[in-house]
Amino acid sequence: MKISQKGLYALQAMMTLARRYEQGAIKIRDIAAESDLPEKFLE
C-alpha cells in the first residue's frame, strides 16, 4: 500500500497528539518540532 507524504505527515502529527494527550493543548510549533514536520503543513 502506498501512503502519500501528506498522509505520513498526518499520521506523525496524530501520533504526537496521542502521546501528549494528557498534557492538554499543544502548539503547532511543538508538534512540528517533535514530529520533524513542516509547520506549514499543520496550519
Coordinates of N, CA and C in Angstrom, one line a residue:
M1 N 0.8 -1.2 0.0 CA 0.0 0.0 0.0 C 0.9 1.2 0.0
K2 N 0.5 2.2 -0.8 CA 1.3 3.4 -0.9 C 0.6 4.5 -0.1
I3 N 1.3 5.2 0.7 CA 0.7 6.3 1.5 C 1.5 7.6 1.1
S4 N 0.7 8.6 0.8 CA 1.3 9.9 0.3 C 2.1 10.6 1.4
Q5 N 2.9 11.5 1.0 CA 3.6 12.3 2.0 C 2.7 13.0 3.0
K6 N 1.6 13.6 2.5 CA 0.6 14.2 3.3 C 0.1 13.3 4.3
G7 N -0.2 12.0 3.9 CA -0.7 11.0 4.7 C 0.2 10.7 5.9
L8 N 1.5 10.6 5.5 CA 2.5 10.3 6.5 C 2.7 11.4 7.5
Y9 N 2.6 12.6 7.0 CA 2.7 13.8 7.9 C 1.5 13.8 8.9
A10 N 0.3 13.4 8.4 CA -0.9 13.4 9.2 C -0.8 12.3 10.3
L11 N -0.3 11.2 9.9 CA -0.1 10.1 10.9 C 0.9 10.5 12.0
Q12 N 2.0 11.1 11.6 CA 3.0 11.5 12.5 C 2.4 12.5 13.5
A13 N 1.7 13.5 13.0 CA 1.1 14.5 13.8 C 0.1 13.9 14.8
M14 N -0.7 12.9 14.3 CA -1.7 12.3 15.2 C -1.0 11.5 16.3
M15 N 0.1 10.8 16.0 CA 0.8 10.1 17.0 C 1.4 11.0 18.1
T16 N 1.9 12.2 17.6 CA 2.4 13.1 18.6 C 1.2 13.6 19.5
L17 N 0.1 13.9 18.9 CA -1.1 14.4 19.7 C -1.5 13.3 20.7
A18 N -1.5 12.0 20.2 CA -1.9 10.9 21.1 C -0.9 10.7 22.3
R19 N 0.4 10.8 22.0 CA 1.4 10.7 23.0 C 1.3 11.8 24.1
R20 N 0.9 13.0 23.7 CA 0.9 14.1 24.6 C -0.6 14.5 25.0
Y21 N -1.5 13.6 24.8 CA -2.9 13.8 25.1 C -3.1 14.3 26.5
E22 N -2.5 13.7 27.5 CA -2.7 14.1 28.9 C -2.2 15.5 29.3
Q23 N -1.3 16.0 28.4 CA -0.8 17.3 28.7 C -1.7 18.5 28.2
G24 N -2.8 18.1 27.6 CA -3.7 19.2 27.1 C -3.3 19.7 25.8
A25 N -3.6 21.0 25.6 CA -3.4 21.7 24.3 C -1.9 21.7 24.0
I26 N -1.6 21.6 22.7 CA -0.2 21.6 22.3 C -0.1 22.5 21.1
K27 N 1.0 23.3 21.0 CA 1.2 24.3 20.0 C 1.7 23.6 18.7
I28 N 1.3 24.2 17.6 CA 1.7 23.7 16.3 C 3.2 23.5 16.2
R29 N 3.9 24.6 16.6 CA 5.4 24.5 16.5 C 5.9 23.4 17.3
D30 N 5.3 23.0 18.5 CA 5.8 21.9 19.3 C 5.5 20.5 18.5
I31 N 4.4 20.4 17.9 CA 4.1 19.2 17.1 C 5.1 19.1 16.0
A32 N 5.3 20.2 15.3 CA 6.2 20.2 14.2 C 7.6 19.8 14.6
A33 N 8.1 20.4 15.7 CA 9.4 20.1 16.2 C 9.6 18.6 16.6
E34 N 8.6 18.2 17.4 CA 8.7 16.8 17.9 C 8.5 15.7 16.8
S35 N 7.7 16.0 15.8 CA 7.5 15.1 14.8 C 8.4 15.3 13.5
D36 N 9.2 16.3 13.6 CA 10.0 16.7 12.4 C 9.2 16.9 11.2
L37 N 8.1 17.7 11.3 CA 7.2 18.1 10.2 C 7.3 19.6 9.9
P38 N 6.9 19.9 8.7 CA 6.9 21.4 8.4 C 5.7 22.0 9.1
E39 N 5.9 23.1 9.7 CA 4.8 23.8 10.4 C 3.7 24.2 9.4
K40 N 4.0 24.6 8.2 CA 3.1 25.0 7.2 C 2.0 23.8 6.9
F41 N 2.4 22.6 7.0 CA 1.5 21.5 6.8 C 0.5 21.5 7.9
L42 N 0.8 21.8 9.1 CA 0.0 21.7 10.3 C -1.0 22.9 10.4
E43 N -0.9 23.9 9.6 CA -1.7 25.1 9.8 C -3.1 24.8 9.2

